[in-house]
Amino acid sequence: MNTKQSRQKALSLVAFLMLLVATTAQAKRVVERPYFLCSNNHKLEIERVTLDKKATLLDVKIYQASGDVGIDSHASIMANGVKYDYIGSKQLPKGVFVKVPECGYVAATLRFKPMPETTTEFDFREIADNSGWNIYGVRLDGKRPQADIPQHLLQQAPDKNSKLPATDLNLGKTVVAVRLLGYKPEYKTTLDIIVDNWFSPQRMPFAHDSIGIDGTCRVSANAILPTVATIRVNRMEIPFLAVPNDTTTVTIDLPTLTLAATHLFANDTEVKKFVWFEGKHAAVDTELQSVKTMLDVYGDTFFDDICGMTPLQYRNYVQQSYARLSAAINSNAAIGSATRTLAQNILSMNYASALFGFKNNISMAPMITGKRGVPRADMRIDTLSYFKPLEQLSVLRSKNQRYYHYLSDFTSALRRQYMSADPLLDDIAIGKRLSRSFNRKCPLTEQQIAVAHDSIANDMVRELIFANNDDLKSQLSAADKKMAEIKKTANASSSYLSIIDIDPKMSAQQILPTITDKYKGKAVLIDFWNTWCVPCRAAMSAIRPLKEQLHDVVYVYIADASSPVDKWGEMIKTISGVHVRLTKEQAAALAEIHKFSGIPTYFVVNKEGKITYQKTSFPGVETLREQLVSAMQR
């Protein structure tokens, strides 16, 4: 071999080795669609994880119908007890909120300091105090997390001969015992158990504070008839049959349920089964899960679809939806005759309700969907011909209508024209009027109690409204005691946290002057929020650095009674500033006076006590800084 050939061979070997080194140096570990244990939100999903030597990359999508979204600058990932800070994102720069496009999601690549390539599991934490979008136990080993399901549940055999409970009145408590397998308190899982008995508030929520450390929760509600109720775990809804004087035991595989609630895994066959029932009606409860999307003509795209329709077009649309869903129920081989009867009755009543509600639904559709320029429809109809299809609904002439949880919607004169003569509806109508005060957290007055005694003929219906009244008084008493404890603790032991008492009877016009008069000579930032508002909490975290810089500004946080006292009391411990709690009526009146319809909403008040800036939705840290600095100078 000559010298030239030797030199070329050596150069080729060097080039190969350099390429090999470069390739090795650039090696990346990529995990597609990583499984995870739990999430405290239904918006942010991790589609891909890339572990590189320079950074750990999370390809995410944030799902939201409209508005703005952003990632908190304090976001991090935690693995093996080590924190890896957020570097940033081209699509979602730090401190910037981005408008959600029409597709309904924002896609972004989030960069973090590099984790070891051998990492098998990590937590994504947007905010350290768990108030942001957090995802726990993100798996990088490709293994789907599964809870340890008790053997007797796995061996359950469906009872195709099960029967529905009778529709005779039977006043008593319906008890629901829930166990979340794979639960941890830090997940901040929300659990709502919704049982409607005509005279209770529309929702009977039990937030995560009610869940025991072992993932169990046992609650009861007044009931008078068997009806389809709902357990809502985070985003996922689980229907079941709530029956008076009966107990339903529900076991939920939380990791699998959480995966099933995502866009990424919703269609995977291995995440379809995540709930097991025990009790007299376990077979019906189990079968309901396979038809739960067929009970309601109000589908996911309902208001988008009907936007701009005429009443006749709307009726045709609702009829077609009803026919399609009814056929799907009839052809479902996974359910027995009892569940099929129940599902058809609920669907038929829902169809009738949707038809009766055509004016409200068509009118509200543009506002709900955010569509502008939609022409106002002519709502005039020939009532006789328009509602004629309802004559074919046998459920309206049957006591099976009583399975419908919104039966109280059918007490109007128009609706009752199409229903069998049921004296129960007269009593429901009276009770419904009397119980409106329950939604305002106001017990019945002596006069209302007298009306109930004199006007409600059915003893059980009357006792039901009294039972709800007694429950409300007990809840208010407990809330008052809790509120007193919160005030005592906050005002006695904390120099950075205070609470201003606002009389529940104070008029809305007096509220802001009462608050701001205390701080004349200082700039004030007023933040309208509630514990259930995720964007509110995310924005609070984003302005923490601003609060540290602008010490002379007074930060006032106003929530209302829709925030449970216990949860509100816990959350304000981490929110330095002045806190105010209003009634729902006061909050609504204040919003009407100042013409805002959502939260978070911000007011900047200058040193003279005048509002100089108002904005609904988070305007960004820099905008707030500019407005506050300006207010401090006036």
XYZ file of C-alpha atoms in Angstrom:
634
model
C 0.000 0.000 0.000
C 1.501 3.388 -1.007
C 1.773 6.445 1.217
C -1.138 8.210 -0.477
C -3.492 5.269 0.090
C -2.390 4.982 3.712
C -3.040 8.677 4.246
C -6.558 8.417 2.703
C -7.369 5.383 4.822
C -6.241 7.201 7.968
C -8.321 10.252 7.063
C -11.358 8.059 6.432
C -10.922 6.382 9.804
C -10.606 9.756 11.553
C -13.743 11.029 9.773
C -15.640 7.911 10.788
C -14.553 8.252 14.417
C -15.491 11.946 14.458
C -18.910 11.121 13.018
C -19.362 8.393 15.600
C -18.415 10.772 18.432
C -20.719 13.492 17.074
C -23.594 11.068 16.701
C -23.094 9.785 20.234
C -22.887 13.329 21.595
C -26.141 14.225 19.860
C -27.996 11.107 20.985
C -31.400 11.861 22.406
C -33.889 9.767 24.273
C -37.447 10.369 23.037
C -40.587 9.031 24.710
C -43.845 9.383 22.786
C -47.230 9.613 24.546
C -45.866 9.041 28.058
C -48.270 7.540 30.567
C -48.729 9.279 33.917
C -50.307 8.623 37.306
C -52.581 11.612 37.774
C -53.240 15.214 36.776
C -54.960 18.060 38.588
C -56.272 19.555 35.327
C -57.869 18.610 32.025
C -56.095 21.192 29.869
C -52.386 20.476 29.623
C -51.229 17.188 28.079
C -47.661 16.000 27.447
C -47.374 14.399 24.011
C -43.619 13.821 23.887
C -40.606 13.951 26.212
C -37.094 14.424 24.833
C -34.120 13.967 27.150
C -31.129 15.728 25.648
C -27.768 16.644 27.132
C -28.585 20.344 26.803
C -32.230 20.361 27.882
C -35.296 18.280 28.644
C -38.052 19.099 26.167
C -41.778 18.604 26.750
C -44.010 18.842 23.697
C -47.380 19.799 25.101
C -50.844 20.872 24.037
C -53.011 23.147 26.171
C -56.692 22.682 25.371
C -59.029 25.619 25.901
C -62.045 26.779 23.889
C -60.996 30.444 23.849
C -59.165 33.130 25.812
C -55.472 33.272 26.678
C -53.062 30.704 28.126
C -49.536 30.806 29.475
C -47.017 28.773 31.455
C -45.888 30.103 34.812
C -42.236 31.187 34.847
C -41.720 29.165 38.047
C -42.620 25.869 36.335
C -40.288 22.940 36.932
C -39.955 19.199 36.653
C -39.105 17.064 39.681
C -37.306 13.728 39.424
C -35.738 11.705 42.234
C -36.007 14.665 44.583
C -34.161 17.021 42.212
C -35.754 20.132 40.701
C -35.087 21.078 37.079
C -36.093 24.671 36.322
C -38.079 25.927 33.349
C -35.921 27.611 30.692
C -38.690 28.857 28.407
C -40.604 28.259 25.205
C -40.720 29.963 21.806
C -44.487 29.461 21.621
C -45.197 30.488 25.245
C -42.544 32.984 26.382
C -42.200 33.584 30.111
C -44.749 36.027 31.499
C -46.677 36.137 28.202
C -50.232 34.883 27.698
C -51.068 33.666 24.179
C -54.511 33.722 22.587
C -55.957 30.265 21.887
C -56.568 29.777 18.130
C -59.793 28.422 16.641
C -58.484 24.847 16.752
C -59.033 24.942 20.533
C -55.477 24.312 21.706
C -52.002 25.830 21.887
C -49.078 23.553 20.974
C -45.712 24.353 22.517
C -42.305 22.918 23.328
C -41.304 23.628 26.931
C -37.573 23.603 27.713
C -36.215 22.598 31.128
C -32.746 22.063 32.490
C -31.528 18.604 31.457
C -32.520 15.541 33.453
C -30.359 12.413 33.399
C -31.199 10.221 30.409
C -31.729 7.339 32.837
C -34.717 9.083 34.474
C -37.757 6.791 34.600
C -40.389 9.064 36.174
C -40.948 12.762 36.934
C -43.587 15.285 38.007
C -44.439 18.366 35.962
C -45.227 21.245 38.317
C -46.278 24.547 36.891
C -46.616 26.175 40.331
C -44.919 24.959 43.509
C -48.043 25.242 45.700
C -50.009 22.920 43.355
C -52.378 25.678 42.219
C -51.216 25.467 38.598
C -51.420 22.806 35.906
C -49.580 19.852 37.396
C -49.060 16.302 36.116
C -47.766 13.639 38.479
C -45.799 10.457 37.844
C -44.991 10.942 34.141
C -43.630 7.542 33.117
C -40.662 7.202 30.785
C -40.520 3.398 30.886
C -43.538 2.872 28.613
C -45.486 1.027 31.315
C -49.111 1.981 31.891
C -49.827 2.585 35.600
C -52.597 0.409 37.014
C -54.216 0.402 40.445
C -54.532 -2.810 42.445
C -58.174 -3.730 41.822
C -59.737 -5.984 44.513
C -60.229 -9.502 43.191
C -63.952 -9.674 44.041
C -64.572 -6.698 41.743
C -62.650 -8.241 38.868
C -64.781 -11.375 39.215
C -68.123 -9.524 39.139
C -70.654 -11.092 36.770
C -73.242 -8.771 35.157
C -76.882 -9.413 36.098
C -78.873 -9.078 32.888
C -82.122 -9.703 34.809
C -81.809 -6.738 37.144
C -84.886 -4.538 37.603
C -85.367 -0.827 38.078
C -86.506 0.461 41.489
C -90.147 1.568 41.633
C -91.088 5.212 41.046
C -93.197 5.426 44.234
C -92.178 8.246 46.570
C -89.762 7.079 49.260
C -88.153 9.908 51.224
C -84.737 9.126 52.709
C -81.002 9.507 52.346
C -79.137 8.174 49.352
C -75.597 7.298 50.423
C -72.588 7.216 48.113
C -69.295 5.662 49.233
C -66.417 6.347 46.834
C -62.916 4.905 46.922
C -60.213 6.285 44.626
C -57.509 3.673 44.085
C -54.077 5.166 43.453
C -55.032 8.440 45.156
C -52.572 10.788 46.865
C -53.586 14.054 48.590
C -50.994 16.046 46.639
C -52.837 15.241 43.408
C -55.559 17.743 44.417
C -58.162 15.517 42.787
C -61.610 17.121 42.656
C -64.604 14.957 43.487
C -68.178 16.169 42.946
C -71.216 14.027 43.752
C -74.258 15.587 42.141
C -77.678 14.448 43.317
C -80.633 16.608 42.286
C -83.865 16.269 44.277
C -85.721 19.305 42.834
C -85.280 21.463 45.938
C -81.533 21.325 46.485
C -79.016 23.647 44.826
C -78.188 22.516 41.305
C -74.932 20.980 42.500
C -73.934 19.294 45.707
C -70.129 19.415 45.387
C -67.649 17.661 47.630
C -64.194 18.994 46.821
C -60.867 17.253 47.424
C -60.860 18.389 51.061
C -63.565 15.790 51.719
C -61.452 12.913 50.407
C -59.631 10.937 53.092
C -55.917 10.218 52.933
C -56.801 6.696 51.819
C -58.832 8.040 48.874
C -62.261 7.378 50.405
C -65.241 9.700 50.612
C -68.693 8.933 52.004
C -71.534 11.401 51.520
C -75.306 11.424 51.708
C -78.053 13.506 50.151
C -81.812 13.775 50.548
C -83.733 11.833 47.920
C -87.366 11.063 47.235
C -87.222 9.091 43.978
C -84.620 6.971 42.183
C -82.831 9.176 39.669
C -79.671 9.232 37.580
C -77.017 11.144 39.531
C -73.385 11.899 38.681
C -69.972 11.388 40.223
C -67.480 13.779 38.639
C -63.783 13.034 39.166
C -61.765 15.870 37.669
C -63.064 15.947 34.108
C -64.689 12.516 33.923
C -68.412 12.009 34.636
C -69.723 8.713 36.008
C -73.532 8.313 36.039
C -75.211 6.057 38.599
C -78.668 5.377 39.988
C -79.202 7.239 43.274
C -81.983 5.581 45.261
C -83.565 6.740 48.557
C -82.631 4.678 51.634
C -79.938 2.876 49.667
C -76.127 2.863 49.476
C -74.036 2.836 46.308
C -70.389 1.809 46.688
C -68.089 2.952 43.890
C -64.442 1.940 43.360
C -62.456 3.985 40.840
C -59.080 3.212 39.279
C -57.809 6.809 39.364
C -54.730 6.411 37.093
C -56.791 4.738 34.371
C -59.661 7.221 34.705
C -57.191 10.099 34.387
C -55.761 8.662 31.177
C -59.261 8.075 29.800
C -60.082 11.778 30.297
C -57.284 12.926 27.964
C -57.260 13.544 24.230
C -54.142 11.355 23.965
C -55.522 8.146 25.462
C -59.324 8.479 25.335
C -59.665 6.016 22.455
C -57.267 3.378 23.805
C -59.138 0.159 24.571
C -57.126 -0.569 27.721
C -58.381 2.588 29.483
C -62.103 1.955 29.018
C -62.716 0.168 32.338
C -62.011 2.237 35.430
C -65.081 2.016 37.673
C -66.784 -0.788 39.637
C -70.100 -0.635 41.528
C -71.493 -2.554 44.477
C -75.063 -2.461 45.781
C -78.599 -3.434 44.781
C -78.357 -1.680 41.437
C -74.726 -2.401 40.576
C -75.688 -4.043 37.258
C -77.623 -0.992 36.039
C -74.893 1.369 37.282
C -72.259 -0.652 35.406
C -74.281 -0.771 32.192
C -74.997 2.966 32.343
C -71.326 3.611 31.620
C -71.679 2.204 28.101
C -74.614 4.517 27.252
C -73.719 7.636 29.256
C -73.030 9.662 26.104
C -76.426 8.648 24.701
C -78.614 10.128 27.466
C -78.390 13.748 26.381
C -79.107 15.472 23.046
C -76.797 18.279 24.204
C -73.607 16.866 22.707
C -70.141 18.442 22.758
C -70.845 20.468 19.601
C -74.510 21.254 20.362
C -74.255 25.043 20.689
C -71.814 25.338 17.775
C -74.213 23.340 15.629
C -77.372 25.317 16.479
C -75.755 28.746 16.265
C -77.778 30.827 13.771
C -80.561 28.242 13.331
C -84.239 29.069 13.007
C -86.656 27.360 15.449
C -87.687 24.868 12.761
C -84.087 24.036 11.884
C -83.389 23.635 15.597
C -86.335 21.250 16.031
C -85.155 19.121 13.112
C -81.633 19.023 14.530
C -82.841 17.954 17.986
C -85.160 15.330 16.464
C -82.319 13.846 14.431
C -80.048 13.741 17.480
C -82.786 12.038 19.491
C -83.456 9.455 16.792
C -79.752 8.668 16.420
C -79.165 8.289 20.155
C -82.347 6.262 20.665
C -81.273 3.831 17.943
C -77.827 3.545 19.532
C -79.380 2.657 22.902
C -81.645 0.034 21.344
C -78.786 -1.607 19.458
C -76.418 -1.682 22.446
C -75.936 -5.358 23.242
C -73.963 -4.594 26.423
C -77.036 -3.536 28.417
C -80.062 -5.362 29.798
C -83.729 -4.411 29.529
C -83.737 -2.410 32.801
C -80.865 -0.153 31.724
C -82.335 0.175 28.225
C -85.678 1.307 29.675
C -83.999 3.787 32.003
C -81.742 5.187 29.271
C -84.597 5.604 26.788
C -86.744 7.378 29.378
C -83.968 9.776 30.389
C -83.132 10.514 26.742
C -86.801 11.111 25.867
C -87.268 13.533 28.759
C -84.048 15.318 27.804
C -85.253 15.571 24.190
C -88.539 17.085 25.329
C -86.713 19.532 27.574
C -84.435 20.596 24.704
C -87.436 21.124 22.433
C -89.241 23.250 25.006
C -86.086 25.272 25.536
C -85.601 26.264 21.898
C -85.795 30.037 22.512
C -83.220 30.096 25.272
C -80.826 27.696 23.526
C -80.880 29.488 20.163
C -80.508 32.896 21.836
C -77.628 31.794 24.075
C -75.662 29.879 21.408
C -73.713 32.888 20.009
C -72.650 33.979 23.494
C -71.669 30.446 24.572
C -69.645 29.817 21.404
C -68.195 33.335 21.212
C -69.435 33.797 17.634
C -70.137 37.364 16.577
C -72.434 38.742 13.915
C -74.946 35.889 14.187
C -78.345 37.216 12.994
C -81.150 37.135 15.556
C -83.643 34.395 14.675
C -87.390 34.974 14.402
C -88.714 32.983 17.387
C -92.367 32.993 16.342
C -93.792 29.485 15.986
C -97.130 27.732 15.723
C -97.115 26.077 19.150
C -99.579 23.333 18.213
C -97.591 22.042 15.255
C -94.146 22.779 16.655
C -94.542 20.542 19.703
C -96.631 17.872 17.983
C -93.719 15.362 17.910
C -93.944 15.205 21.713
C -97.266 13.390 21.453
C -95.293 10.304 20.417
C -93.272 10.246 23.662
C -94.939 7.623 25.852
C -92.745 8.570 28.818
C -94.680 11.830 29.164
C -97.781 9.787 29.993
C -95.962 7.369 32.286
C -94.627 7.531 35.826
C -91.257 6.657 34.306
C -90.898 10.404 33.782
C -90.026 10.450 37.497
C -86.613 8.919 36.795
C -85.629 12.219 35.160
C -83.510 14.280 37.559
C -84.755 17.586 36.120
C -88.444 16.727 36.443
C -88.986 20.108 38.108
C -88.374 21.712 34.685
C -91.741 20.321 33.576
C -93.954 22.261 35.991
C -94.832 25.090 33.555
C -98.315 25.201 32.017
C -96.985 24.692 28.480
C -94.978 21.609 29.314
C -97.713 20.024 31.388
C -100.064 20.113 28.405
C -98.125 17.169 27.047
C -97.855 15.194 30.273
C -100.173 12.899 32.189
C -102.077 14.494 35.046
C -99.705 14.000 37.969
C -100.616 15.970 41.103
C -96.980 15.636 42.155
C -96.105 18.358 39.643
C -98.292 20.877 41.502
C -96.365 20.246 44.699
C -93.015 20.359 42.892
C -93.928 23.750 41.408
C -94.670 25.206 44.849
C -91.579 23.657 46.408
C -89.431 24.921 43.535
C -90.560 28.504 44.143
C -89.942 28.244 47.870
C -86.500 26.684 47.476
C -85.076 29.382 45.225
C -83.651 30.917 48.369
C -81.487 27.791 48.859
C -79.357 28.783 45.853
C -78.746 32.101 47.629
C -77.746 30.194 50.769
C -80.828 31.535 52.573
C -82.953 29.204 54.758
C -86.741 29.372 54.527
C -88.466 32.160 56.420
C -91.321 31.435 58.841
C -93.739 32.709 56.206
C -92.314 30.330 53.580
C -92.554 27.421 56.004
C -96.218 28.286 56.602
C -96.840 28.346 52.833
C -95.253 24.914 52.512
C -97.503 23.524 55.255
C -100.640 25.031 53.725
C -99.979 24.565 50.000
C -97.993 21.344 49.481
C -100.401 18.413 49.597
C -97.932 15.523 49.525
C -96.369 14.892 52.935
C -93.105 13.523 51.517
C -92.605 16.441 49.130
C -93.150 18.838 52.026
C -90.758 16.941 54.282
C -88.142 16.887 51.517
C -88.035 20.662 51.321
C -87.851 20.886 55.126
C -85.001 18.347 55.174
C -83.041 20.419 52.646
C -83.754 23.515 54.724
C -82.363 21.851 57.864
C -79.259 20.696 55.978
C -78.639 24.217 54.700
C -78.891 25.696 58.187
C -76.371 23.139 59.455
C -73.981 23.939 56.585
C -74.262 27.688 57.210
C -73.609 27.231 60.921
C -70.511 25.153 60.210
C -69.336 27.700 57.619
C -69.762 30.579 60.096
C -67.638 28.770 62.686
C -64.986 28.020 60.092
C -64.991 31.624 58.895
C -64.510 32.872 62.455
C -61.509 30.536 62.844
C -60.005 31.742 59.561
C -60.368 35.420 60.522
C -58.919 34.849 63.962
C -55.909 32.982 62.596
C -55.277 35.384 59.718
C -55.573 38.648 61.619
C -53.763 37.453 64.752
C -50.752 35.606 63.408
C -49.956 37.001 59.977
C -48.528 40.389 59.110
C -48.950 39.818 55.357
C -52.522 38.498 55.377
C -55.677 40.311 56.487
C -59.414 39.936 55.974
C -61.924 42.772 55.598
C -65.431 42.072 56.868
C -68.174 43.048 54.420
C -71.748 42.968 55.717
C -73.793 40.545 53.563
C -76.490 43.224 53.385
C -74.133 45.966 52.167
C -75.138 47.319 48.767
C -72.819 46.716 45.834
C -72.318 50.494 45.398
C -70.754 50.689 48.862
C -68.392 47.729 48.643
C -65.434 49.146 46.689
C -65.448 52.535 48.471
C -65.550 50.691 51.822
C -62.438 48.746 50.815
C -60.416 51.436 49.032
C -61.116 54.282 51.524
C -58.857 52.441 53.954
C -55.943 52.823 51.552
C -56.192 56.420 50.306
C -52.733 57.632 49.362
C -51.701 54.212 48.029
C -52.218 52.434 44.736
C -54.487 49.385 44.973
C -54.709 46.310 42.728
C -58.085 44.562 43.076
C -58.209 40.967 41.844
C -61.635 39.311 41.446
C -61.132 35.554 41.669
C -62.532 32.280 43.073
C -60.955 29.076 44.309
C -62.289 27.060 41.355
C -60.830 29.456 38.738
C -57.607 27.918 37.384
C -56.631 30.988 35.261
C -57.048 33.139 38.384
C -54.585 31.029 40.342
C -52.124 30.854 37.452
C -52.171 34.647 37.129
C -51.612 35.052 40.878
C -48.438 33.045 40.561
C -47.300 35.065 37.552
C -47.492 38.381 39.444
C -45.572 37.202 42.519
C -42.329 38.833 41.346
C -44.289 42.048 40.743
C -45.592 41.987 44.320
C -42.051 41.583 45.588
C -40.940 44.642 43.606
C -43.902 46.991 44.246
C -44.118 46.855 48.041
C -46.166 50.044 48.373
C -49.109 48.678 46.391
C -52.050 47.206 48.328
C -53.174 43.887 46.842
C -56.882 43.142 47.409
C -58.413 39.770 46.505
C -62.208 39.519 46.228
C -63.938 36.108 46.092
C -67.586 35.144 46.566
C -69.596 32.401 48.242
C -69.103 30.020 45.307
C -65.665 29.399 46.820
C -66.130 26.870 49.667
C -65.122 28.432 52.988
C -62.696 25.633 53.899
C -60.903 25.729 50.561
C -60.848 29.542 50.481
C -59.379 29.641 53.987
C -56.596 27.236 53.020
C -55.736 28.947 49.754
C -55.483 32.508 51.079
C -52.691 31.383 53.427
C -50.404 31.410 50.391
C -51.814 34.619 48.859
C -50.375 37.620 50.661
C -52.639 40.651 50.702
C -56.075 41.810 51.778
C -58.933 39.345 51.327
C -62.655 40.007 50.945
C -65.493 37.497 50.709
C -68.866 38.547 49.224
C -72.217 36.879 48.757
C -73.069 35.683 45.252
C -75.638 38.478 44.972
C -73.111 41.138 45.935
C -70.560 39.781 43.465
C -73.122 39.654 40.652
C -74.342 43.191 41.386
C -70.768 44.486 41.486
C -70.052 42.846 38.126
C -73.177 44.429 36.655
C -72.268 47.905 37.941
C -68.763 47.716 36.494
C -69.792 45.759 33.400
C -67.616 42.665 33.586
C -68.797 39.089 33.128
C -65.864 36.852 34.011
C -62.860 36.282 36.208
C -60.079 37.005 36.718
C -60.918 40.706 36.513
C -58.504 43.407 37.658
C -59.027 46.990 38.834
C -56.186 49.434 39.425
C -57.152 52.192 41.889
C -54.973 55.298 42.173
C -53.921 57.189 45.303
C -57.103 59.278 45.147
C -59.330 56.189 45.178
C -60.331 56.340 41.498
C -60.380 53.313 39.197
C -57.832 54.034 36.467
C -57.695 50.624 34.790
C -60.014 47.627 34.387
C -59.409 44.372 32.540
C -61.081 40.953 32.430
C -58.579 38.097 31.836
C -54.932 38.371 32.779
C -53.344 41.331 30.910
C -49.759 40.281 31.579
C -47.245 41.295 34.223
C -45.778 44.270 32.336
C -49.177 45.840 31.688
C -50.078 45.590 35.357
C -46.695 47.015 36.324
C -47.192 50.043 34.053
C -50.704 50.665 35.342
C -49.693 50.350 39.001
C -46.630 52.588 38.644
C -48.818 55.197 36.966
C -51.418 54.906 39.747
C -48.702 55.338 42.395
C -47.638 58.632 40.823
C -51.077 60.227 40.686
